[in-house]
């Protein structure tokens, strides 16, 4: 996969691209899609950073992506503590919805892969209602066997953008493995976003999102995420350790 062409800084060894605003991220992606440059976008959060520390395959996939966005308060806070640099927060679900809006305006076709059959279908219906001019070229739930057929289905659909909602890191591995055979020029993992759109899970209300406590809301709604959320504690501890080690850390690439 081609190297990222935008400046980044390293959060515990994982590069995160530097943008001043959410709109700058969207503009950068739009330019890439317009010029048909293949782009794999990953939303970086503390959970992925911690996991990548012990999972060389994930680390390699995150390094190889073309765009790594700052998915929320954990990464944004780490960049302020480590570099005194404010990274624009660009959550995966907000970017997903914004790119659907842009696709509607620019007539780009999208393919929605992932979630349960019921949730995938319901999400497509909701999106058709909310984005009446959106061209949903195709969809496929995330519990399939045989990736080759799915790759074929995506290519046959003529989609320009592919959103994969199969949870992390499954979705990042899937994109990284199959993108070389895909004709879509933009691919991004969107985790539980189709469940949010379909109403199968509830997104944190605005105030929780605004104050950076969306993770706490998710934990309260789905206590089974306690193990995954514990990555936040590990992440905080590792960031404090890194701060103590280096009073100033050089900006990467
Ligand atoms: N999922 C899927 N295929 C699988 C396993 C999971 O499509 O083999 C879907 C699952 O139905 C859910 C999403 O992946 O819609 C994972 O959501 P989660 O909130 O766990 O994702 P996160 O954003 O936390 O990675």
CSV table of C-alpha atoms and ligand atoms in Angstrom, one decimal:
chain,number,residue,atom,x,y,z
A,1,UNK,CA,0.0,0.0,0.0
A,2,UNK,CA,1.3,3.5,-0.8
A,3,UNK,CA,2.6,5.6,2.0
A,4,UNK,CA,0.5,8.4,3.6
A,5,UNK,CA,1.1,11.7,1.9
A,6,UNK,CA,0.1,13.9,4.8
A,7,UNK,CA,2.1,14.9,7.9
A,8,UNK,CA,1.6,12.8,10.9
A,9,UNK,CA,2.8,12.5,14.5
A,10,UNK,CA,3.4,9.3,16.4
A,11,UNK,CA,1.1,8.3,19.3
A,12,UNK,CA,2.8,5.5,21.1
A,13,UNK,CA,4.3,4.3,17.8
A,14,UNK,CA,1.2,4.7,15.6
A,15,UNK,CA,1.2,7.6,13.1
A,16,UNK,CA,-1.9,9.9,13.2
A,17,UNK,CA,-2.3,12.5,10.5
A,18,UNK,CA,-2.3,16.1,11.4
A,19,UNK,CA,-5.3,18.2,10.3
A,20,UNK,CA,-6.5,21.5,11.7
A,21,UNK,CA,-10.2,20.7,11.3
A,22,UNK,CA,-12.7,18.1,10.4
A,23,UNK,CA,-13.5,20.0,7.2
A,24,UNK,CA,-9.8,19.7,6.2
A,25,UNK,CA,-9.9,15.9,6.6
A,26,UNK,CA,-13.1,15.8,4.4
A,27,UNK,CA,-11.5,18.1,1.8
A,28,UNK,CA,-8.3,15.9,1.7
A,29,UNK,CA,-10.4,12.8,1.2
A,30,UNK,CA,-12.6,14.5,-1.4
A,31,UNK,CA,-9.6,15.5,-3.5
A,32,UNK,CA,-8.2,11.9,-3.3
A,33,UNK,CA,-11.5,10.5,-4.5
A,34,UNK,CA,-11.9,13.1,-7.3
A,35,UNK,CA,-8.5,12.2,-8.6
A,36,UNK,CA,-9.2,8.4,-8.1
A,37,UNK,CA,-6.2,7.8,-5.8
A,38,UNK,CA,-6.8,4.6,-3.8
A,39,UNK,CA,-7.2,5.6,-0.1
A,40,UNK,CA,-7.5,3.4,2.9
A,41,UNK,CA,-8.6,5.5,5.9
A,42,UNK,CA,-8.4,4.2,9.5
A,43,UNK,CA,-9.9,5.9,12.6
A,44,UNK,CA,-7.3,5.7,15.3
A,45,UNK,CA,-8.5,5.3,18.9
A,46,UNK,CA,-6.7,4.2,22.1
A,47,UNK,CA,-8.0,0.7,21.7
A,48,UNK,CA,-6.3,0.2,18.3
A,49,UNK,CA,-3.1,1.8,19.6
A,50,UNK,CA,-2.9,-0.5,22.6
A,51,UNK,CA,-3.8,-3.6,20.5
A,52,UNK,CA,-1.2,-2.7,17.9
A,53,UNK,CA,1.5,-2.7,20.6
A,54,UNK,CA,1.1,-6.5,20.9
A,55,UNK,CA,-0.2,-7.3,17.4
A,56,UNK,CA,2.5,-6.7,14.7
A,57,UNK,CA,0.0,-7.5,11.9
A,58,UNK,CA,-2.4,-4.7,13.1
A,59,UNK,CA,0.6,-2.3,13.6
A,60,UNK,CA,1.7,-3.0,10.0
A,61,UNK,CA,-1.8,-2.4,8.7
A,62,UNK,CA,-2.2,0.9,10.6
A,63,UNK,CA,1.2,2.1,9.3
A,64,UNK,CA,0.4,1.1,5.7
A,65,UNK,CA,-3.0,3.0,5.6
A,66,UNK,CA,-3.0,6.2,3.6
A,67,UNK,CA,-4.9,8.2,6.2
A,68,UNK,CA,-5.1,7.8,10.0
A,69,UNK,CA,-7.6,10.1,11.6
A,70,UNK,CA,-7.8,11.1,15.2
A,71,UNK,CA,-11.0,9.3,16.3
A,72,UNK,CA,-11.9,11.1,19.5
A,73,UNK,CA,-10.8,12.5,22.7
A,74,UNK,CA,-8.2,9.9,23.8
A,75,UNK,CA,-5.9,10.4,20.8
A,76,UNK,CA,-6.5,14.2,20.8
A,77,UNK,CA,-5.6,14.4,24.5
A,78,UNK,CA,-2.5,12.3,24.0
A,79,UNK,CA,-1.2,14.6,21.2
A,80,UNK,CA,-1.7,17.6,23.4
A,81,UNK,CA,0.2,15.9,26.3
A,82,UNK,CA,3.0,14.5,24.2
A,83,UNK,CA,3.4,17.3,21.6
A,84,UNK,CA,1.4,20.3,22.8
A,85,UNK,CA,-0.4,19.9,19.5
A,86,UNK,CA,-4.1,20.0,19.1
A,87,UNK,CA,-5.4,17.4,16.6
A,88,UNK,CA,-8.8,18.0,15.1
A,89,UNK,CA,-11.2,15.3,16.4
A,90,UNK,CA,-12.8,13.4,13.5
A,91,UNK,CA,-14.9,10.5,14.8
A,92,UNK,CA,-15.4,7.6,12.4
A,93,UNK,CA,-19.2,7.8,12.5
A,94,UNK,CA,-19.2,11.6,11.9
A,95,UNK,CA,-16.8,11.2,9.0
A,96,UNK,CA,-18.9,8.3,7.6
A,97,UNK,CA,-22.1,10.4,7.6
A,98,UNK,CA,-20.3,13.4,6.2
A,99,UNK,CA,-18.9,11.3,3.3
A,100,UNK,CA,-22.4,9.9,2.6
A,101,UNK,CA,-23.6,13.5,2.3
A,102,UNK,CA,-20.8,14.4,0.0
A,103,UNK,CA,-21.4,11.2,-2.1
A,104,UNK,CA,-25.0,12.3,-2.5
A,105,UNK,CA,-23.9,15.7,-3.8
A,106,UNK,CA,-21.1,14.4,-6.0
A,107,UNK,CA,-23.0,11.4,-7.3
A,108,UNK,CA,-20.4,8.9,-5.9
A,109,UNK,CA,-21.6,5.4,-5.4
A,110,UNK,CA,-21.2,3.7,-2.0
A,111,UNK,CA,-21.2,0.1,-0.9
A,112,UNK,CA,-22.1,-0.8,2.7
A,113,UNK,CA,-20.5,-4.0,4.0
A,114,UNK,CA,-21.0,-5.4,7.5
A,115,UNK,CA,-23.3,-5.7,10.5
A,116,UNK,CA,-26.0,-8.4,10.9
A,117,UNK,CA,-28.3,-9.0,7.9
A,118,UNK,CA,-31.2,-7.2,9.7
A,119,UNK,CA,-29.1,-4.2,10.8
A,120,UNK,CA,-27.4,-3.9,7.4
A,121,UNK,CA,-30.8,-3.9,5.6
A,122,UNK,CA,-32.4,-1.5,8.1
A,123,UNK,CA,-29.4,0.9,7.9
A,124,UNK,CA,-29.7,1.0,4.1
A,125,UNK,CA,-33.4,1.9,4.4
A,126,UNK,CA,-32.7,4.6,6.9
A,127,UNK,CA,-29.9,6.0,4.7
A,128,UNK,CA,-32.2,6.0,1.6
A,129,UNK,CA,-34.7,8.1,3.6
A,130,UNK,CA,-32.1,10.5,5.0
A,131,UNK,CA,-30.0,10.9,1.8
A,132,UNK,CA,-32.7,10.5,-1.0
A,133,UNK,CA,-30.1,11.1,-3.8
A,134,UNK,CA,-27.5,8.8,-2.4
A,135,UNK,CA,-26.5,6.0,-4.8
A,136,UNK,CA,-26.2,2.9,-2.6
A,137,UNK,CA,-24.6,0.7,-5.3
A,138,UNK,CA,-24.8,-2.4,-3.1
A,139,UNK,CA,-24.7,-3.8,0.4
A,140,UNK,CA,-23.8,-7.1,2.1
A,141,UNK,CA,-24.0,-8.1,5.8
A,142,UNK,CA,-20.8,-9.0,7.6
A,143,UNK,CA,-21.4,-12.7,8.3
A,144,UNK,CA,-20.4,-14.2,5.0
A,145,UNK,CA,-18.1,-17.0,3.9
A,146,UNK,CA,-15.9,-16.6,0.9
A,147,UNK,CA,-14.4,-13.1,0.5
A,148,UNK,CA,-13.8,-13.6,-3.3
A,149,UNK,CA,-17.6,-13.5,-4.0
A,150,UNK,CA,-17.9,-10.3,-1.9
A,151,UNK,CA,-15.0,-8.6,-3.6
A,152,UNK,CA,-16.7,-9.5,-6.9
A,153,UNK,CA,-20.0,-8.2,-5.7
A,154,UNK,CA,-18.4,-4.9,-4.7
A,155,UNK,CA,-16.6,-4.5,-8.0
A,156,UNK,CA,-19.7,-5.4,-10.0
A,157,UNK,CA,-21.6,-2.7,-8.2
A,158,UNK,CA,-19.3,0.0,-9.5
A,159,UNK,CA,-19.0,1.5,-6.1
A,160,UNK,CA,-16.5,4.4,-5.5
A,161,UNK,CA,-16.5,4.2,-1.7
A,162,UNK,CA,-16.6,1.2,0.5
A,163,UNK,CA,-17.5,1.3,4.2
A,164,UNK,CA,-16.8,-1.8,6.2
A,165,UNK,CA,-18.7,-2.2,9.5
A,166,UNK,CA,-17.3,-5.5,10.9
A,167,UNK,CA,-15.7,-4.2,14.1
A,168,UNK,CA,-12.0,-3.6,14.7
A,169,UNK,CA,-9.5,-5.0,13.8
A,170,UNK,CA,-11.5,-7.4,11.6
A,171,UNK,CA,-12.5,-4.7,9.2
A,172,UNK,CA,-9.0,-3.2,8.9
A,173,UNK,CA,-7.6,-6.6,8.1
A,174,UNK,CA,-10.3,-7.3,5.6
A,175,UNK,CA,-9.7,-4.0,3.8
A,176,UNK,CA,-6.0,-4.3,3.8
A,177,UNK,CA,-6.1,-7.9,2.4
A,178,UNK,CA,-8.7,-7.2,-0.3
A,179,UNK,CA,-8.2,-3.6,-1.3
A,180,UNK,CA,-5.6,-4.5,-4.0
A,181,UNK,CA,-8.4,-6.3,-5.9
A,182,UNK,CA,-11.1,-3.8,-5.2
A,183,UNK,CA,-12.0,-1.1,-7.8
A,184,UNK,CA,-13.4,1.3,-5.0
A,185,UNK,CA,-11.0,4.2,-4.5
A,186,UNK,CA,-11.9,4.9,-0.9
A,187,UNK,CA,-12.2,2.3,1.9
A,188,UNK,CA,-12.8,2.8,5.5
A,189,UNK,CA,-13.7,0.7,8.5
A,190,UNK,CA,-16.7,2.2,10.4
A,191,UNK,CA,-17.2,-0.3,13.3
A,192,UNK,CA,-20.6,-0.2,14.8
A,193,UNK,CA,-21.8,2.7,12.6
A,194,UNK,CA,-24.4,0.7,10.6
A,195,UNK,CA,-25.9,-0.4,14.0
A,196,UNK,CA,-26.1,3.2,15.0
A,197,UNK,CA,-27.8,4.2,11.8
A,198,UNK,CA,-30.2,1.2,11.9
A,199,UNK,CA,-31.1,2.0,15.5
A,200,UNK,CA,-29.8,-1.4,16.7
A,201,UNK,CA,-27.4,0.5,19.1
A,202,UNK,CA,-27.8,4.0,20.5
A,203,UNK,CA,-25.2,6.7,19.8
A,204,UNK,CA,-24.2,8.8,22.8
A,205,UNK,CA,-26.3,12.0,23.0
A,206,UNK,CA,-24.6,15.3,21.9
A,207,UNK,CA,-23.5,16.4,25.3
A,208,UNK,CA,-21.6,13.2,26.0
A,209,UNK,CA,-19.9,13.5,22.6
A,210,UNK,CA,-19.1,17.2,23.1
A,211,UNK,CA,-17.4,16.5,26.4
A,212,UNK,CA,-15.4,13.5,25.1
A,213,UNK,CA,-17.2,11.0,27.3
A,214,UNK,CA,-18.8,8.9,24.5
A,215,UNK,CA,-16.7,5.9,25.7
A,216,UNK,CA,-18.4,6.1,29.1
A,217,UNK,CA,-21.8,6.2,27.6
A,218,UNK,CA,-21.0,3.2,25.5
A,219,UNK,CA,-19.8,1.4,28.6
A,220,UNK,CA,-23.0,2.2,30.5
A,221,UNK,CA,-25.2,1.1,27.6
A,222,UNK,CA,-23.1,-2.0,26.8
A,223,UNK,CA,-21.4,-3.1,30.1
A,224,UNK,CA,-20.0,-6.1,28.2
A,225,UNK,CA,-17.5,-3.7,26.6
A,226,UNK,CA,-15.7,-3.4,29.9
A,227,UNK,CA,-12.7,-5.5,28.8
A,228,UNK,CA,-12.3,-3.5,25.6
A,229,UNK,CA,-12.7,-0.2,27.4
A,230,UNK,CA,-10.0,-1.2,29.8
A,231,UNK,CA,-7.6,-0.3,27.0
A,232,UNK,CA,-8.3,3.3,27.9
A,233,UNK,CA,-6.6,2.8,31.2
A,234,UNK,CA,-3.6,1.1,29.7
A,235,UNK,CA,-3.4,3.8,27.0
A,236,UNK,CA,-3.5,6.6,29.7
A,237,UNK,CA,-0.8,4.9,31.7
A,238,UNK,CA,1.4,4.4,28.6
A,239,UNK,CA,1.0,8.1,27.5
A,240,UNK,CA,2.0,9.2,31.0
A,241,UNK,CA,5.0,6.9,30.8
A,242,UNK,CA,6.0,8.3,27.4
A,243,UNK,CA,5.6,11.9,28.8
A,244,UNK,CA,8.0,11.0,31.7
A,245,UNK,CA,10.5,9.5,29.3
A,246,UNK,CA,10.7,12.3,26.8
A,247,UNK,CA,10.1,15.9,27.7
A,248,UNK,CA,9.8,16.5,24.0
A,249,UNK,CA,9.2,13.9,21.3
A,250,UNK,CA,10.2,14.6,17.7
A,251,UNK,CA,7.4,14.9,15.2
A,252,UNK,CA,7.3,11.8,12.9
A,253,UNK,CA,7.4,12.0,9.1
B,1,LIG,N1,-19.7,-7.8,12.6
B,1,LIG,C1,-19.7,-8.2,11.4
B,1,LIG,N2,-19.1,-9.4,11.1
B,1,LIG,C2,-18.4,-10.1,12.0
B,1,LIG,C3,-18.4,-9.6,13.3
B,1,LIG,C4,-19.0,-8.4,13.6
B,1,LIG,O1,-20.3,-7.6,10.5
B,1,LIG,O2,-17.9,-11.2,11.7
B,1,LIG,C5,-20.3,-6.5,12.9
B,1,LIG,C6,-21.3,-6.5,14.1
B,1,LIG,O3,-22.5,-7.0,13.7
B,1,LIG,C7,-21.4,-5.0,14.5
B,1,LIG,C8,-20.0,-4.5,14.1
B,1,LIG,O4,-19.4,-5.5,13.3
B,1,LIG,O5,-22.3,-4.4,13.7
B,1,LIG,C9,-19.1,-4.3,15.3
B,1,LIG,O6,-19.5,-3.3,16.1
B,1,LIG,P1,-18.6,-2.7,17.3
B,1,LIG,O7,-19.4,-1.6,17.9
B,1,LIG,O8,-18.1,-3.8,18.2
B,1,LIG,O9,-17.4,-2.1,16.5
B,1,LIG,P2,-16.3,-1.1,17.0
B,1,LIG,O10,-16.5,0.2,16.4
B,1,LIG,O11,-16.3,-1.1,18.5
B,1,LIG,O12,-15.0,-1.8,16.5
